[in-house]
Coordinates of C-alpha atoms and ligand atoms in Angstrom, one line a residue:
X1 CA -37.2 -65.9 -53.8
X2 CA -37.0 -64.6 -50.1
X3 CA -41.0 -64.2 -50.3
X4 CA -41.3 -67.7 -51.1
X5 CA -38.6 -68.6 -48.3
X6 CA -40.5 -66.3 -45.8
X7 CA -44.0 -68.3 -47.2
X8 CA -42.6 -71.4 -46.4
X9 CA -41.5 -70.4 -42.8
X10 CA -45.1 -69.4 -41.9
X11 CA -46.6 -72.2 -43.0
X12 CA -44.7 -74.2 -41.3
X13 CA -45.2 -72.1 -38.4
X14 CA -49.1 -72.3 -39.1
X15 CA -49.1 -76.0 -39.4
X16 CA -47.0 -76.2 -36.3
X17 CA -49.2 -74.1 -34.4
X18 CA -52.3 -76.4 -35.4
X19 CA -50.4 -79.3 -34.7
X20 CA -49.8 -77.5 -31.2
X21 CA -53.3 -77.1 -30.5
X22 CA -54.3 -80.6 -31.3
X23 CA -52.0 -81.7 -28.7
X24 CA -52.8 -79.3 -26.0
X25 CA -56.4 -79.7 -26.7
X26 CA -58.3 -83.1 -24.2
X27 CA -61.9 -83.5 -25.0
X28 CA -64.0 -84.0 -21.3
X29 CA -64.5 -87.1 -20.3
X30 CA -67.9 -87.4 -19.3
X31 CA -69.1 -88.2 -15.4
X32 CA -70.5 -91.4 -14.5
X33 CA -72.7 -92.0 -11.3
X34 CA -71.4 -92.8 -8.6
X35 CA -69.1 -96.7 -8.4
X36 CA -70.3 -99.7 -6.4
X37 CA -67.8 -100.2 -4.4
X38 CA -69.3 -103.9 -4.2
X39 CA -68.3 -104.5 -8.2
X40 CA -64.7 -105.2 -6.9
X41 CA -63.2 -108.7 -5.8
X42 CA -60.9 -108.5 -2.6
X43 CA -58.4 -109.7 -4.5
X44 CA -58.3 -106.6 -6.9
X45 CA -58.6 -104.5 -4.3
X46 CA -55.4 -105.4 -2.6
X47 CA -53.9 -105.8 -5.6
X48 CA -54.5 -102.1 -5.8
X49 CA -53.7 -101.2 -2.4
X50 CA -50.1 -102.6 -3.6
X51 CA -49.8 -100.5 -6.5
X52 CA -51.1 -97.8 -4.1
X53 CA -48.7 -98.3 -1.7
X54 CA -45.2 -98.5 -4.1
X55 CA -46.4 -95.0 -5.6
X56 CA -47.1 -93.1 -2.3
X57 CA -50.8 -91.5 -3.4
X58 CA -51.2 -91.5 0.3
X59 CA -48.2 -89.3 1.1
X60 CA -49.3 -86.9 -1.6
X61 CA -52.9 -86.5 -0.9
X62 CA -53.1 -86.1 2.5
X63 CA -52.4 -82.8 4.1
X64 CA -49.5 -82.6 6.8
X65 CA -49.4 -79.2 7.7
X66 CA -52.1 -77.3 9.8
X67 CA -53.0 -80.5 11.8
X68 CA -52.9 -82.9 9.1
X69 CA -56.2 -84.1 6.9
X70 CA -58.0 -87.2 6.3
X71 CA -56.6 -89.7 4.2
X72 CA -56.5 -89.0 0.4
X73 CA -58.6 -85.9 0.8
X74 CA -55.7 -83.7 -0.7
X75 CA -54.3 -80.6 0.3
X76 CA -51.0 -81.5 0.9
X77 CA -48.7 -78.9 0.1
X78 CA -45.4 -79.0 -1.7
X79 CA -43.0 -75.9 -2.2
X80 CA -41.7 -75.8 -5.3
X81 CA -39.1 -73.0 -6.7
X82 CA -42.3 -71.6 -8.4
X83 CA -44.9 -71.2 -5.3
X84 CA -46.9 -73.6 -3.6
X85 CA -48.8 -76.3 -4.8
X86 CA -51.7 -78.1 -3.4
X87 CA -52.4 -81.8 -4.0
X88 CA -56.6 -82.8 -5.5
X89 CA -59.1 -84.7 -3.0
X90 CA -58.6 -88.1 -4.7
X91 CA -60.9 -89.6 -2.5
X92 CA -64.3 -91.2 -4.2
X93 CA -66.4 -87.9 -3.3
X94 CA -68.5 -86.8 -6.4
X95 CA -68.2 -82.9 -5.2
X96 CA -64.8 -82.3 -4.4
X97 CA -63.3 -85.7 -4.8
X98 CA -62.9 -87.9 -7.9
X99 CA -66.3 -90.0 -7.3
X100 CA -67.3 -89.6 -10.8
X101 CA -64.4 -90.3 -12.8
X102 CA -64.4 -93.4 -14.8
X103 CA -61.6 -95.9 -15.0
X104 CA -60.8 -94.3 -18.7
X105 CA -60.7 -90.7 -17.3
X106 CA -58.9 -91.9 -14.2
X107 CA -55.8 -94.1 -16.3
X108 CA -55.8 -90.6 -18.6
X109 CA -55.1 -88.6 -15.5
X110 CA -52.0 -90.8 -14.5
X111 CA -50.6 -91.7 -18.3
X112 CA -50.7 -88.2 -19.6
X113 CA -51.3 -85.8 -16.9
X114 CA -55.0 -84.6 -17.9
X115 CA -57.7 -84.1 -15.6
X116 CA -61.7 -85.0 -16.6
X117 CA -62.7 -82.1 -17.6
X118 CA -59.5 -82.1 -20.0
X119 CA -57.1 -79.4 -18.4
X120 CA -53.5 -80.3 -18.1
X121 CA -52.3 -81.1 -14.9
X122 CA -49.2 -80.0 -13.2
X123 CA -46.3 -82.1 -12.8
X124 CA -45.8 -82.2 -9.3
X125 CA -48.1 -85.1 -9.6
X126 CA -45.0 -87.4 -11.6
X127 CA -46.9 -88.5 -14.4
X128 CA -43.8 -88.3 -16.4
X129 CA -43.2 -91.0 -14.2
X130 CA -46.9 -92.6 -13.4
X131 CA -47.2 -93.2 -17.6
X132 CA -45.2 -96.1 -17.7
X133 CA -47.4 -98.0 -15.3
X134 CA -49.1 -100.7 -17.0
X135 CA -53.2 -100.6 -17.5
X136 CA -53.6 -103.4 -15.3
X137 CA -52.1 -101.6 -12.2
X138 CA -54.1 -98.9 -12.5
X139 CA -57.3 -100.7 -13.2
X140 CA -56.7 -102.4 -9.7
X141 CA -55.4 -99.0 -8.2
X142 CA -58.9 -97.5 -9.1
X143 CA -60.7 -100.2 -7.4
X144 CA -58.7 -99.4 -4.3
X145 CA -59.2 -95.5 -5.0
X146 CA -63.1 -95.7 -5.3
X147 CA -63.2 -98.3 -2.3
X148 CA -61.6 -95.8 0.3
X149 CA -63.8 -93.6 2.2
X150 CA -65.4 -90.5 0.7
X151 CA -64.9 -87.2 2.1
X152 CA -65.3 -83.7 1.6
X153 CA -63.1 -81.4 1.3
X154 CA -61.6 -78.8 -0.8
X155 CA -58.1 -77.9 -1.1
X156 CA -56.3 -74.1 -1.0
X157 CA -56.0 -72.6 -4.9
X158 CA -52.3 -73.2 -5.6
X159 CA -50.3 -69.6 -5.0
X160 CA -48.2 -69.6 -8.0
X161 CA -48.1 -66.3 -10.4
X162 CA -51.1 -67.0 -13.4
X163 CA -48.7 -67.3 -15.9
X164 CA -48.0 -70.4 -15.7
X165 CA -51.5 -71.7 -14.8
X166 CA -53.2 -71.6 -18.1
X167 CA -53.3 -75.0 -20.0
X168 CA -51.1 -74.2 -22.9
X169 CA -48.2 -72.7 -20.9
X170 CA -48.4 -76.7 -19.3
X171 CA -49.1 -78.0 -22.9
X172 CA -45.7 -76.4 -24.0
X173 CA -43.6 -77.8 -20.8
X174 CA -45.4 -81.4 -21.4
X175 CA -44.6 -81.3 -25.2
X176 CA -40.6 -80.6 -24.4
X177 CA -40.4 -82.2 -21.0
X178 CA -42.8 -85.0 -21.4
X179 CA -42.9 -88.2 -23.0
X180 CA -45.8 -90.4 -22.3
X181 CA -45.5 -94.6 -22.9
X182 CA -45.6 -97.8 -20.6
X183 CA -42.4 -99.5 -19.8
X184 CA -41.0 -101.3 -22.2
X185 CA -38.6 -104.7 -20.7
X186 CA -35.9 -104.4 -22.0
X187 CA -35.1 -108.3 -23.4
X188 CA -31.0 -107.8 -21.6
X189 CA -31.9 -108.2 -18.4
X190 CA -34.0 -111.1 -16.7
X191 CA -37.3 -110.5 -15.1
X192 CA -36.6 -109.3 -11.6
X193 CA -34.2 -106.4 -12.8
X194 CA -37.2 -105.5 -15.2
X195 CA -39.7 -106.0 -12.4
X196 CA -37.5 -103.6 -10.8
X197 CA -37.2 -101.2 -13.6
X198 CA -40.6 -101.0 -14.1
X199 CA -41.1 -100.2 -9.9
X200 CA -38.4 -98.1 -9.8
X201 CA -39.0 -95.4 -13.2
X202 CA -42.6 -95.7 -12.5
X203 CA -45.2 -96.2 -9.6
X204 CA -41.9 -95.9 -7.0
X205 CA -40.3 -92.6 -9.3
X206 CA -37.1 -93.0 -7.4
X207 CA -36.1 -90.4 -10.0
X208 CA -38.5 -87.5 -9.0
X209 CA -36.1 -87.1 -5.8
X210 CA -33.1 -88.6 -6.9
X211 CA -32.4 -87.2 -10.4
X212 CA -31.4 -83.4 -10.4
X213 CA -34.0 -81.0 -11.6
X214 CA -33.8 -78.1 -14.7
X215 CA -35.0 -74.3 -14.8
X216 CA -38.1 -75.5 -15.9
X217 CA -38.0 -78.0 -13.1
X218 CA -37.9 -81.4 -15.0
X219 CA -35.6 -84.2 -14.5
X220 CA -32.4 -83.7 -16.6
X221 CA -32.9 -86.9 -18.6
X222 CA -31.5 -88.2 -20.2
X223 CA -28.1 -87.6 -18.9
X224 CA -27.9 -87.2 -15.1
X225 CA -30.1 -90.1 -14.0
X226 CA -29.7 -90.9 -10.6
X227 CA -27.0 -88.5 -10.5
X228 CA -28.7 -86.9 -7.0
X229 CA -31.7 -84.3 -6.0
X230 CA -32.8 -81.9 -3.6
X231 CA -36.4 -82.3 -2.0
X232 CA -37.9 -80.2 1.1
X233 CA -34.0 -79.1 1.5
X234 CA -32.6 -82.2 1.6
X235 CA -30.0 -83.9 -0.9
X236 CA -31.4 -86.7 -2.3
X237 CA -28.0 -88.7 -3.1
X238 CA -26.7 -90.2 -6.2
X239 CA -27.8 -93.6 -6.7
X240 CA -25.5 -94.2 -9.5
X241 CA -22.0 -95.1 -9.4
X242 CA -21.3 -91.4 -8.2
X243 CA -22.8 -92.5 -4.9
X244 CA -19.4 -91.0 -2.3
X245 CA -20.1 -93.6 0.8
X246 CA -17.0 -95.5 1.0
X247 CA -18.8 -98.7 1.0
X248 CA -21.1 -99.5 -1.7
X249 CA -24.6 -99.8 -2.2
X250 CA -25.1 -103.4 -2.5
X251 CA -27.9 -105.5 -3.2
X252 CA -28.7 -106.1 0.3
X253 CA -27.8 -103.1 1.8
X254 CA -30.4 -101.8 -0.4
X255 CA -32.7 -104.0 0.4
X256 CA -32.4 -103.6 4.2
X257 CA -32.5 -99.8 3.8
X258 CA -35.8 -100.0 1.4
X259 CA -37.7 -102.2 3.3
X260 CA -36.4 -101.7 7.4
X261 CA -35.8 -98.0 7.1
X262 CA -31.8 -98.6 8.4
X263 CA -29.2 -100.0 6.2
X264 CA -26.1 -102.0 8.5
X265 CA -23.3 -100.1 7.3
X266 CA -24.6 -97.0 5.9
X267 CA -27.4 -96.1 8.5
X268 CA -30.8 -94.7 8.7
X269 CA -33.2 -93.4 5.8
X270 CA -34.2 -89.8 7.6
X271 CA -36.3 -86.9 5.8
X272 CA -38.1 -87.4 3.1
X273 CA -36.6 -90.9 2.4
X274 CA -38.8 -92.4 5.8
X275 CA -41.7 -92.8 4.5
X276 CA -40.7 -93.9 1.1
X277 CA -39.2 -96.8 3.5
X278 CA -41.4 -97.6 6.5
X279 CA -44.5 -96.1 5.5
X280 CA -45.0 -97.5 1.7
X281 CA -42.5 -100.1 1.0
X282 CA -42.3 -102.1 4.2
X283 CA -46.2 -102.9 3.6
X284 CA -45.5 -104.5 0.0
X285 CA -44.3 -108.1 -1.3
X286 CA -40.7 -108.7 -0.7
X287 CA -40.0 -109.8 -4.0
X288 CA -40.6 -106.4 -4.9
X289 CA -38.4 -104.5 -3.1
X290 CA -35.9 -107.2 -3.6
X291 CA -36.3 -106.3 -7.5
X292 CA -36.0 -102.9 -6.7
X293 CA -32.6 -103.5 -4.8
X294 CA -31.4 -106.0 -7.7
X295 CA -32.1 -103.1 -10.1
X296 CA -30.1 -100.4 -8.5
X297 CA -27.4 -102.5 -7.3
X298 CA -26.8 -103.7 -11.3
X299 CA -27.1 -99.8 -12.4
X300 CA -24.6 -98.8 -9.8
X301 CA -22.1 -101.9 -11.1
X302 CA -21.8 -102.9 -7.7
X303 CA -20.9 -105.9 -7.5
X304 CA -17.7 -104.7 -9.9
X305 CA -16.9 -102.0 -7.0
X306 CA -16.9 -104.0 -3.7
X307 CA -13.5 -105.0 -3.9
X308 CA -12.2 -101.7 -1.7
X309 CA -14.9 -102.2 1.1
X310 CA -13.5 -104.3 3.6
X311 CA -10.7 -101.8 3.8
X312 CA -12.9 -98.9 4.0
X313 CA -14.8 -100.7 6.6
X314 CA -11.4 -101.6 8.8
X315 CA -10.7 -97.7 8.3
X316 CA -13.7 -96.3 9.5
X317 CA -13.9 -98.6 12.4
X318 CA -10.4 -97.3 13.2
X319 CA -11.5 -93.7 12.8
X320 CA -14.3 -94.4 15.3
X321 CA -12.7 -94.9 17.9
X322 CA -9.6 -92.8 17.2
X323 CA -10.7 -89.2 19.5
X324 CA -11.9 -91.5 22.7
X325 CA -7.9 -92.7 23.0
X326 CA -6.8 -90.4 25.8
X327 CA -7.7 -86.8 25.7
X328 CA -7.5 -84.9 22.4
X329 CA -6.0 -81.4 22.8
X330 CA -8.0 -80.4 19.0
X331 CA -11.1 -78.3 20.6
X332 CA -12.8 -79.1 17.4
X333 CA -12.6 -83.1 18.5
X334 CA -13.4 -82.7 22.2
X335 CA -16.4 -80.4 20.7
X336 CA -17.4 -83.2 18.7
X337 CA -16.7 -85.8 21.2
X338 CA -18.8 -84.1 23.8
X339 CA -21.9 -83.7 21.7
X340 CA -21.9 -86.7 19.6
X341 CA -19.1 -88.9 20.9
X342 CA -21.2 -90.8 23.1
X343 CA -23.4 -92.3 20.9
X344 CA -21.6 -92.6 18.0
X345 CA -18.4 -94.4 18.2
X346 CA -17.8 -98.3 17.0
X347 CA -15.7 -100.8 17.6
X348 CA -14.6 -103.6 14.7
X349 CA -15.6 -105.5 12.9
X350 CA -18.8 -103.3 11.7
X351 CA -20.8 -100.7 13.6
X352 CA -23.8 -101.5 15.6
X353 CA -27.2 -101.5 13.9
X354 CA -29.0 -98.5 15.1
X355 CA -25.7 -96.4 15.8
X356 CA -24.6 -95.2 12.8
X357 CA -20.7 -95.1 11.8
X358 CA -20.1 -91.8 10.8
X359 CA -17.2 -92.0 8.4
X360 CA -19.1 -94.3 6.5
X361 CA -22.6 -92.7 6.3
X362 CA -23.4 -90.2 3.2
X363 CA -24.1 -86.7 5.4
X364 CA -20.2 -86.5 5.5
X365 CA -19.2 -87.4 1.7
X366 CA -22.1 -85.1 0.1
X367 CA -20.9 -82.2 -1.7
X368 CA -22.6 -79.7 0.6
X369 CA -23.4 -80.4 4.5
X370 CA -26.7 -79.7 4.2
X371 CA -28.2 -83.2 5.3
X372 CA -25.7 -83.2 8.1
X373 CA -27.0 -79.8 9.5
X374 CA -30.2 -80.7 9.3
X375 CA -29.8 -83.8 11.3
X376 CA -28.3 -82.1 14.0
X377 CA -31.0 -79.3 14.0
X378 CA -33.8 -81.7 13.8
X379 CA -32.9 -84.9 14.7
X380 CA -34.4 -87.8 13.6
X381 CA -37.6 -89.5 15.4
X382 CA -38.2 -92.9 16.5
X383 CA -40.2 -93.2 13.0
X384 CA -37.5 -92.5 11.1
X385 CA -33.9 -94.8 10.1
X386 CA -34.4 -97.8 12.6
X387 CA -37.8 -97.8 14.0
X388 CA -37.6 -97.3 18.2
X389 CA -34.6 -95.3 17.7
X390 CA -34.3 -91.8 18.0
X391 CA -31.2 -88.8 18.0
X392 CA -32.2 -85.9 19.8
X393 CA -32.4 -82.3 18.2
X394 CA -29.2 -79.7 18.7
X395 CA -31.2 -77.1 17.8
X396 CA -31.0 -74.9 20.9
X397 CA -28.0 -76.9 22.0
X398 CA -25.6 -76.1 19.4
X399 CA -24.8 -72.2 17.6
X400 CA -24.1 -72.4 13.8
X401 CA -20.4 -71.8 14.9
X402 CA -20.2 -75.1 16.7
X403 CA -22.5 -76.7 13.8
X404 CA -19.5 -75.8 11.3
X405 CA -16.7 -76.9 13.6
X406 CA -18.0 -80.4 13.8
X407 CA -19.0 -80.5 9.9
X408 CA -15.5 -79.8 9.5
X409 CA -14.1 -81.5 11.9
X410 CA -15.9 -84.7 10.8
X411 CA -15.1 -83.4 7.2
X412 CA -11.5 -83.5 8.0
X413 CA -11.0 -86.5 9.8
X414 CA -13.3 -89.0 8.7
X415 CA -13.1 -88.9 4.6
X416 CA -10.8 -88.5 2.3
X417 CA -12.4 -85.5 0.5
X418 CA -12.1 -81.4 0.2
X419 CA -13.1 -79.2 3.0
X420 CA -16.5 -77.5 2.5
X421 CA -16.8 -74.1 2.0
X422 CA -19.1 -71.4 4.0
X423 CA -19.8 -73.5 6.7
X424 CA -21.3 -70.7 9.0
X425 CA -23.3 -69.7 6.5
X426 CA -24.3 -72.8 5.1
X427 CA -25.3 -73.8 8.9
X428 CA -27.8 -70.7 9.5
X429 CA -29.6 -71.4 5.7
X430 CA -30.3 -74.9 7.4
X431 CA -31.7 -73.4 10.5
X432 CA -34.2 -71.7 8.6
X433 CA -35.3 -74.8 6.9
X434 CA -36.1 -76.8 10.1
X435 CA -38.9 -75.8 13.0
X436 CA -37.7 -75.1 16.3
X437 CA -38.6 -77.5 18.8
X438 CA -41.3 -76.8 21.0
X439 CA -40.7 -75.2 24.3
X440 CA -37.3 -73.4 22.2
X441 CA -36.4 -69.9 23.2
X442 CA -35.1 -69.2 20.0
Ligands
HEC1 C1 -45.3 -86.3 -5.6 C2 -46.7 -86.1 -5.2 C3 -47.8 -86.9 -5.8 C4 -47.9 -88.2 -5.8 C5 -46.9 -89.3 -5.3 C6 -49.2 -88.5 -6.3 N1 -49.9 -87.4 -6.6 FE1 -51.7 -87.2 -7.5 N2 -51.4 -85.2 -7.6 C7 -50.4 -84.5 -7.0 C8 -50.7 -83.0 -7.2 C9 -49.8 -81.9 -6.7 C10 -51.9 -82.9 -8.0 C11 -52.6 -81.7 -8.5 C12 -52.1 -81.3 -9.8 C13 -52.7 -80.0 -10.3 O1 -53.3 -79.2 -9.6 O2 -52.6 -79.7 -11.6 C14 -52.3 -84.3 -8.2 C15 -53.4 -84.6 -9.0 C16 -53.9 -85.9 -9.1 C17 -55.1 -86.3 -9.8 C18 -56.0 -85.3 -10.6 C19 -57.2 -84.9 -9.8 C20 -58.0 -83.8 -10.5 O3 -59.0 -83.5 -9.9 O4 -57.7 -83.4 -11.6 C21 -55.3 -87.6 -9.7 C22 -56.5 -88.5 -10.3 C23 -54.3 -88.1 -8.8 N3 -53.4 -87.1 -8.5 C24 -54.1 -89.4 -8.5 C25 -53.0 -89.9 -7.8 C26 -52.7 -91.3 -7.6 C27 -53.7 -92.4 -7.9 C28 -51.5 -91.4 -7.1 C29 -50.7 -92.7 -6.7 C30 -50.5 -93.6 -7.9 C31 -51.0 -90.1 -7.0 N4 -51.9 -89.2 -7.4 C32 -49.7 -89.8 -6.5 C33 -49.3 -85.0 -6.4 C34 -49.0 -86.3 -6.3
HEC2 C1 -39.6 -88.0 -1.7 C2 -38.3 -88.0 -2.2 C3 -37.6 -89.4 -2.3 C4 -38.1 -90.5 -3.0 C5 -39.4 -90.6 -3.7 C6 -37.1 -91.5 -2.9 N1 -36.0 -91.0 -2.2 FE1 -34.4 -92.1 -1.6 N2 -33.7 -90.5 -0.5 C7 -34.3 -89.3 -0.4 C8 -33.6 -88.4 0.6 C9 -33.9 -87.0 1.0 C10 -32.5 -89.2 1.0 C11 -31.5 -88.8 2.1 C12 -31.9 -89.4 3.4 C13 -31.0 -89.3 4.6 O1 -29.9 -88.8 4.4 O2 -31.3 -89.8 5.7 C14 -32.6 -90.5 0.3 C15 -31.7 -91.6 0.5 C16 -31.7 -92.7 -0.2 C17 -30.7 -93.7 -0.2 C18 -29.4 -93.6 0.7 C19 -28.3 -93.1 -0.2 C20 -27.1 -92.8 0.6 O3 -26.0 -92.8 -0.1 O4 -27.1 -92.5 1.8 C21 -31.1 -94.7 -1.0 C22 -30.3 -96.0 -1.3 C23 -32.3 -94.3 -1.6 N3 -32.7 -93.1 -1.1 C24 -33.0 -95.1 -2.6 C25 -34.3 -94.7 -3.1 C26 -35.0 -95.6 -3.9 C27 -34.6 -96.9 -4.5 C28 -36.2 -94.9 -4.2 C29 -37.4 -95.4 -5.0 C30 -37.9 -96.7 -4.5 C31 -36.2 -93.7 -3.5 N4 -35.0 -93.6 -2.8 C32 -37.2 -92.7 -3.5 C33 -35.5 -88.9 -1.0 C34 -36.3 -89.7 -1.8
HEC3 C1 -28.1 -89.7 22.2 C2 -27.4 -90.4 21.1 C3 -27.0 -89.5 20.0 C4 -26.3 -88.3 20.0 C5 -25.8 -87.6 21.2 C6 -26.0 -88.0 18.6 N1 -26.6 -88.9 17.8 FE1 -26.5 -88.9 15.8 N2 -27.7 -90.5 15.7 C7 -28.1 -91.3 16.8 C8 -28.9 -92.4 16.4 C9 -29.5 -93.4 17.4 C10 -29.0 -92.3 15.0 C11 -29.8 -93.3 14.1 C12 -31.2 -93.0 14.3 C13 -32.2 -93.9 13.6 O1 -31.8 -94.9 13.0 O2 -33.4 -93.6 13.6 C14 -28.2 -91.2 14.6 C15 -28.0 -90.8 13.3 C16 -27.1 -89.8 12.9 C17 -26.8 -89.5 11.5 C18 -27.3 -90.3 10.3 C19 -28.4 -89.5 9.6 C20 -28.9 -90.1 8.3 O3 -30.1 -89.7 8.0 O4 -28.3 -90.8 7.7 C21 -25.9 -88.5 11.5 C22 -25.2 -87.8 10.3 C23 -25.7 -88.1 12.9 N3 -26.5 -88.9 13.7 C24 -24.9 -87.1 13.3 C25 -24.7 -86.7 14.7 C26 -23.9 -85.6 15.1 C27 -23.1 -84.7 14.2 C28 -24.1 -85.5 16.5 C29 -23.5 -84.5 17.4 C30 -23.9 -83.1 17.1 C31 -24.9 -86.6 16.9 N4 -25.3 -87.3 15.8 C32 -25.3 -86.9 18.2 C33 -27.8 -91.0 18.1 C34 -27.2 -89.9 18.6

């Protein structure tokens, strides 16, 4: 009896096994020569260069650091809790590049996360989000890819331990992390919120940032989508109806933040959330980032919680100008008031584009400070929130004593939630995140 159990477990186990292999195992595609770049219409190309431009290839395959790179060449690097990780030339190079990939072997690569040759790729490259583009997109995508320049170039060999290189070590995260498909529209909702869907869990993959991350770092789905992520250091807020800010996310506040970089009443998009703005979608069809807005706002159900924002709104304006009255005898607000006070105060009945209202923007209702501290340390350029307007950098200005004191003075005085905890500490683990200025003694 228990052999015939103990039978039955390894075959199972045997079968399993083979049925492992088969799916681990991607036959080559073989190379073609070289594309014409003269078999694509105009009209496919920038078709493509839109697809291009709401999935940010650019941002990921171009190198930043050391100079910066050409354009799609690759090498950009992204630290990730399990070493660094370099991005592939993409650019239509036969050598080093992706020159002689066919459309089949480039659509594979983006739908299930397998390179030419058939190795599994790593999912830093957000195929789990990429496979729900439709075939069409990435037909026109390709004729944009192969129509760019070719260059040269190799990129560093990712420096993560070997373990988890080998293709069956990815083959066992993709088979309980990944599930590859298109988008289906879902038949509830009218087109734009699907157009919006499709944007937003595929090419735009809002989610890679914005949805928190597991051990094995894949988005906790489903579950806690939207529910806020971390990226270069950064919090990545909730875009669900656990966003804190006071005043909702509505349509058009999306919208405006999505497409100018600065929304009115919540203020600037600064990190990692710039370019996802200015650089990408400020350059595609407004009826797109319009669906994109329409899609969150409806997830968010905010047009059911708007009732409380004009008073939030009357509040914070109140609050703004609450430490200018007369001289405060609180060190913490004449601290505050001396190094931020004179740019950001407001006066009813909303604050001033371009001069953020504190009390109602998210670095103050996060659950850690982090974003807060690293605006002060870094500042934000002309580039980032509203374009032509820049906050200087504290770094060398401010200790991570004084840092804390205004986090918690802000904290204390301009929301309605619990102190934060460790703020010293919490101050100097920013610090080492950021780059001193130039010219810094530190
Ligand atoms: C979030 C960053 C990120 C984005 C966005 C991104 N990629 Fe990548 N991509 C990567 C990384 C990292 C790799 C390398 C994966 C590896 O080494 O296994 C990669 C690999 C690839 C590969 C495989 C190349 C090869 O030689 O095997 C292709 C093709 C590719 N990306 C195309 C694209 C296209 C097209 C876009 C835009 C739709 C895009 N990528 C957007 C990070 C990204
Ligand atoms: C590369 C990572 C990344 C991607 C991709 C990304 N975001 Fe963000 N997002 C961030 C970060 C970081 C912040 C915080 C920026 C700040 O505080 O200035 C942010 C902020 C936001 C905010 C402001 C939230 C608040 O309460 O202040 C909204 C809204 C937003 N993102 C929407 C989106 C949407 C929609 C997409 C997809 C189209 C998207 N993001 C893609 C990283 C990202
Ligand atoms: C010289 C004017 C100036 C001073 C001084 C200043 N800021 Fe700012 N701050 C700005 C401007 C302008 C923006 C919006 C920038 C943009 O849109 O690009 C901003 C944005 C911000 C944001 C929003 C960041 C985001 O990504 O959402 C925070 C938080 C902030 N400042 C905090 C502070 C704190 C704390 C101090 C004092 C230590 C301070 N600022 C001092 C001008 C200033």
């Amino acid at each position: 009896m228990i052999k015939r159990i103990l039978t039955g477990v390894a075959g199972v186990g045997i079968v399993a096994g083979m049925g492992f292999l088969w799916y681990a195992w991607w036959p080559a595609i073989p190379k073609i020569a070289p594309v014409q770049p003269g078999q694509f219409s105009a009209e496919k190309i920038e078709r493509g260069r839109i697809v291009a431009a709401e999935s940010y290839c650019v941002e990921c395959h171009t190198r930043q650091d050391n100079g910066g790179g050409p354009t799609l060449a690759g090498d950009y690097k992204m630290e990730t809790p399990f070493g660094d990780i370099f991005s592939s030339n993409i650019t239509p190079d036969p050598e080093t590049g992706i020159g002689n990939w066919s459309e089949p072997a480039f659509r594979r690569a983006l739908q299930y996360g397998v390179s030419r040759d058939g190795s599994h790729l790593l999912p830093a490259f957000v195929y789990d989000h990429f496979t729900k583009m439709s075939d069409e997109d990435i037909s026109d995508l390709y004729a944009w890819i192969m129509t760019r320049p070719a260059v040269h170039m190799t990129r560093r060999p990712n420096g993560f331990p070997l373990s988890i290189s080998p293709r069956i070590t990815l083959a066992s995260w993709k088979l309980m992390f990944f599930t590859p498909g298109r988008y289906k529209p879902d038949p509830n909702h009218n087109a734009e919120w699907n157009r919006g869907a499709y944007l937003a869990e595929g090419a735009a993959h809002c989610g890679a940032c914005h949805t928190p991350r597991n051990l094995a770092g894949a988005e906790k789905l489903p579950g806690q989508e939207y529910d806020g992520g971390v990226v270069d250091g950064w919090i990545a807020p909730p875009l669900n109806q656990n966003n804190p800010t006071p005043v909702v996310w509505t349509e058009d506040e999306l919208y405006q933040y999505l497409r100018n970089g600065v929304a009115p009443l919540h203020g600037p998009a600064g990190g990692p959330m710039s370019p996802v703005a200015h650089d990408f979608l400020a350059t595609v069809p407004e009826s797109d980032v319009h669906a994109i807005a329409y899609y969150f706002a409806d997830k968010a159900h905010a047009a059911e919680r708007v009732s409380g924002d004009k008073a939030a709104l009357e509040h914070a304006m109140a609050d703004s100008k609450k430490d200018l009255v007369g001289f405060s005898t609180d060190p913490d607000a004449r601290l505050y008031q001396g190094a931020c006070g004179a740019c950001h105060y407001n006066a009813a009945p909303a604050p001033v584009l371009g001069r953020p209202e504190l009390a109602l923007n998210n670095a103050l209702w996060l659950k850690e400070p982090t974003n807060l501290y690293l605006v002060m340390l870094r500042g934000l350029t002309a580039k980032e929130g509203q374009s032509g307007v820049a906050m200087p950098s504290f770094y060398n200005a401010l200790s991570d004593k004084d840092m804390a004191r205004i986090a918690a003075y802000l904290r204390r005085t301009r929301t309605t939630l619990p102190p934060w905890t460790d703020l010293e500490k919490k101050a100097a683990d920013a610090r080492k995140l950021v780059e001193p200025p130039v010219n810094s003694s530190h």
